[in-house]
Amino acid sequence: MQQILGYVRVSTREQNLGRPLAAMRKMGIEPQNIYMDKISGKDFVRPQKPLPQGFARLYQAWRRGELSLNQAARKINMPVSTFYNKCQQQKEREKRRK
């Protein structure tokens, strides 16, 4: 016999598990097979993706003024805001090394 599992998550204090749990039970999912979280999705620990190859070179070119932020981000196929945030992180790392 196949066991059906359920997962319920609420992300704010104002939300409660009552309605989602009732819906799971109505679908025939046993209470012991329902997993629950009361946590915001933004707080989940996610692994950092490695920077794409060539980031360091583009970062340096951007710092020297050889490329605009848009040009550098486009060359590495990264959203401008993400590229900028990664540049700020790189700048902080460089500061700490000094």
PDB file of C-alpha atoms in Angstrom:
ATOM      1  CA  MET A   1       0.000   0.000   0.000  1.00  0.00           C
ATOM      2  CA  GLN A   2       1.274   3.456  -0.941  1.00  0.00           C
ATOM      3  CA  GLN A   3       1.791   5.939   1.866  1.00  0.00           C
ATOM      4  CA  ILE A   4       0.844   9.562   1.159  1.00  0.00           C
ATOM      5  CA  LEU A   5       2.814  12.300   2.874  1.00  0.00           C
ATOM      6  CA  GLY A   6       1.895  15.954   3.245  1.00  0.00           C
ATOM      7  CA  TYR A   7       3.874  19.117   3.909  1.00  0.00           C
ATOM      8  CA  VAL A   8       2.461  22.349   5.301  1.00  0.00           C
ATOM      9  CA  ARG A   9       4.370  25.586   5.868  1.00  0.00           C
ATOM     10  CA  VAL A  10       3.202  28.949   7.108  1.00  0.00           C
ATOM     11  CA  SER A  11       5.562  31.872   6.937  1.00  0.00           C
ATOM     12  CA  THR A  12       4.074  34.609   9.078  1.00  0.00           C
ATOM     13  CA  ARG A  13       2.849  34.830  12.638  1.00  0.00           C
ATOM     14  CA  GLU A  14      -0.593  35.808  11.401  1.00  0.00           C
ATOM     15  CA  GLN A  15      -0.964  32.571   9.470  1.00  0.00           C
ATOM     16  CA  ASN A  16      -1.860  29.355  11.233  1.00  0.00           C
ATOM     17  CA  LEU A  17      -1.677  25.705  10.349  1.00  0.00           C
ATOM     18  CA  GLY A  18      -5.377  24.978  10.969  1.00  0.00           C
ATOM     19  CA  ARG A  19      -6.778  25.322   7.458  1.00  0.00           C
ATOM     20  CA  PRO A  20      -3.921  23.618   5.597  1.00  0.00           C
ATOM     21  CA  LEU A  21      -3.959  20.738   8.094  1.00  0.00           C
ATOM     22  CA  ALA A  22      -7.726  20.330   7.710  1.00  0.00           C
ATOM     23  CA  ALA A  23      -7.310  20.247   3.918  1.00  0.00           C
ATOM     24  CA  MET A  24      -4.647  17.534   4.219  1.00  0.00           C
ATOM     25  CA  ARG A  25      -6.867  15.422   6.477  1.00  0.00           C
ATOM     26  CA  LYS A  26      -9.791  15.907   4.078  1.00  0.00           C
ATOM     27  CA  MET A  27      -7.567  14.489   1.314  1.00  0.00           C
ATOM     28  CA  GLY A  28      -7.065  11.396   3.455  1.00  0.00           C
ATOM     29  CA  ILE A  29      -3.545  12.092   4.682  1.00  0.00           C
ATOM     30  CA  GLU A  30      -2.993  10.677   8.152  1.00  0.00           C
ATOM     31  CA  PRO A  31      -1.903  13.252  10.784  1.00  0.00           C
ATOM     32  CA  GLN A  32       1.318  11.329  11.520  1.00  0.00           C
ATOM     33  CA  ASN A  33       2.244  11.671   7.824  1.00  0.00           C
ATOM     34  CA  ILE A  34       1.928  15.464   7.739  1.00  0.00           C
ATOM     35  CA  TYR A  35       5.123  17.445   8.160  1.00  0.00           C
ATOM     36  CA  MET A  36       4.859  21.064   9.268  1.00  0.00           C
ATOM     37  CA  ASP A  37       7.052  24.165   9.411  1.00  0.00           C
ATOM     38  CA  LYS A  38       6.451  27.614  10.784  1.00  0.00           C
ATOM     39  CA  ILE A  39       9.283  29.446   9.068  1.00  0.00           C
ATOM     40  CA  SER A  40       9.727  32.015   6.357  1.00  0.00           C
ATOM     41  CA  GLY A  41      11.120  30.740   3.073  1.00  0.00           C
ATOM     42  CA  LYS A  42      13.676  33.553   3.069  1.00  0.00           C
ATOM     43  CA  ASP A  43      15.219  32.131   6.248  1.00  0.00           C
ATOM     44  CA  PHE A  44      16.011  28.699   4.812  1.00  0.00           C
ATOM     45  CA  VAL A  45      19.739  28.125   4.612  1.00  0.00           C
ATOM     46  CA  ARG A  46      20.578  27.696   0.964  1.00  0.00           C
ATOM     47  CA  PRO A  47      23.945  26.679  -0.401  1.00  0.00           C
ATOM     48  CA  GLN A  48      25.857  29.420  -2.160  1.00  0.00           C
ATOM     49  CA  LYS A  49      26.305  28.922  -5.880  1.00  0.00           C
ATOM     50  CA  PRO A  50      29.902  29.255  -7.020  1.00  0.00           C
ATOM     51  CA  LEU A  51      30.654  32.366  -9.036  1.00  0.00           C
ATOM     52  CA  PRO A  52      30.770  31.786 -12.787  1.00  0.00           C
ATOM     53  CA  GLN A  53      34.164  31.465 -14.404  1.00  0.00           C
ATOM     54  CA  GLY A  54      35.402  34.823 -15.534  1.00  0.00           C
ATOM     55  CA  PHE A  55      33.661  36.755 -12.747  1.00  0.00           C
ATOM     56  CA  ALA A  56      36.937  37.936 -11.199  1.00  0.00           C
ATOM     57  CA  ARG A  57      38.212  39.219 -14.543  1.00  0.00           C
ATOM     58  CA  LEU A  58      34.942  41.041 -15.309  1.00  0.00           C
ATOM     59  CA  TYR A  59      34.821  42.428 -11.783  1.00  0.00           C
ATOM     60  CA  GLN A  60      38.307  43.890 -12.205  1.00  0.00           C
ATOM     61  CA  ALA A  61      37.424  45.339 -15.631  1.00  0.00           C
ATOM     62  CA  TRP A  62      34.328  46.943 -14.109  1.00  0.00           C
ATOM     63  CA  ARG A  63      36.367  48.350 -11.193  1.00  0.00           C
ATOM     64  CA  ARG A  64      38.877  49.871 -13.647  1.00  0.00           C
ATOM     65  CA  GLY A  65      35.995  51.471 -15.561  1.00  0.00           C
ATOM     66  CA  GLU A  66      36.610  49.444 -18.725  1.00  0.00           C
ATOM     67  CA  LEU A  67      33.049  48.084 -18.666  1.00  0.00           C
ATOM     68  CA  SER A  68      29.778  49.474 -17.392  1.00  0.00           C
ATOM     69  CA  LEU A  69      27.848  47.489 -14.819  1.00  0.00           C
ATOM     70  CA  ASN A  70      25.324  46.497 -17.498  1.00  0.00           C
ATOM     71  CA  GLN A  71      28.020  45.369 -19.924  1.00  0.00           C
ATOM     72  CA  ALA A  72      29.810  43.263 -17.312  1.00  0.00           C
ATOM     73  CA  ALA A  73      26.582  41.634 -16.098  1.00  0.00           C
ATOM     74  CA  ARG A  74      25.492  40.889 -19.668  1.00  0.00           C
ATOM     75  CA  LYS A  75      28.832  39.282 -20.554  1.00  0.00           C
ATOM     76  CA  ILE A  76      28.476  36.847 -17.661  1.00  0.00           C
ATOM     77  CA  ASN A  77      24.714  36.338 -18.237  1.00  0.00           C
ATOM     78  CA  MET A  78      23.767  37.539 -14.765  1.00  0.00           C
ATOM     79  CA  PRO A  79      21.058  40.012 -13.709  1.00  0.00           C
ATOM     80  CA  VAL A  80      22.584  43.444 -13.099  1.00  0.00           C
ATOM     81  CA  SER A  81      21.425  43.518  -9.466  1.00  0.00           C
ATOM     82  CA  THR A  82      22.974  40.102  -8.800  1.00  0.00           C
ATOM     83  CA  PHE A  83      26.247  41.097 -10.456  1.00  0.00           C
ATOM     84  CA  TYR A  84      26.332  44.307  -8.406  1.00  0.00           C
ATOM     85  CA  ASN A  85      25.639  42.426  -5.148  1.00  0.00           C
ATOM     86  CA  LYS A  86      28.394  39.909  -5.948  1.00  0.00           C
ATOM     87  CA  CYS A  87      30.759  42.816  -6.671  1.00  0.00           C
ATOM     88  CA  GLN A  88      29.963  44.356  -3.290  1.00  0.00           C
ATOM     89  CA  GLN A  89      30.634  41.015  -1.594  1.00  0.00           C
ATOM     90  CA  GLN A  90      33.930  40.706  -3.466  1.00  0.00           C
ATOM     91  CA  LYS A  91      34.889  44.246  -2.419  1.00  0.00           C
ATOM     92  CA  GLU A  92      34.209  43.353   1.245  1.00  0.00           C
ATOM     93  CA  ARG A  93      36.329  40.196   0.949  1.00  0.00           C
ATOM     94  CA  GLU A  94      39.181  42.244  -0.491  1.00  0.00           C
ATOM     95  CA  LYS A  95      38.887  44.758   2.367  1.00  0.00           C
ATOM     96  CA  ARG A  96      39.095  41.991   4.979  1.00  0.00           C
ATOM     97  CA  ARG A  97      42.231  40.564   3.362  1.00  0.00           C
ATOM     98  CA  LYS A  98      44.128  43.864   3.743  1.00  0.00           C
TER      99      LYS A  98
END
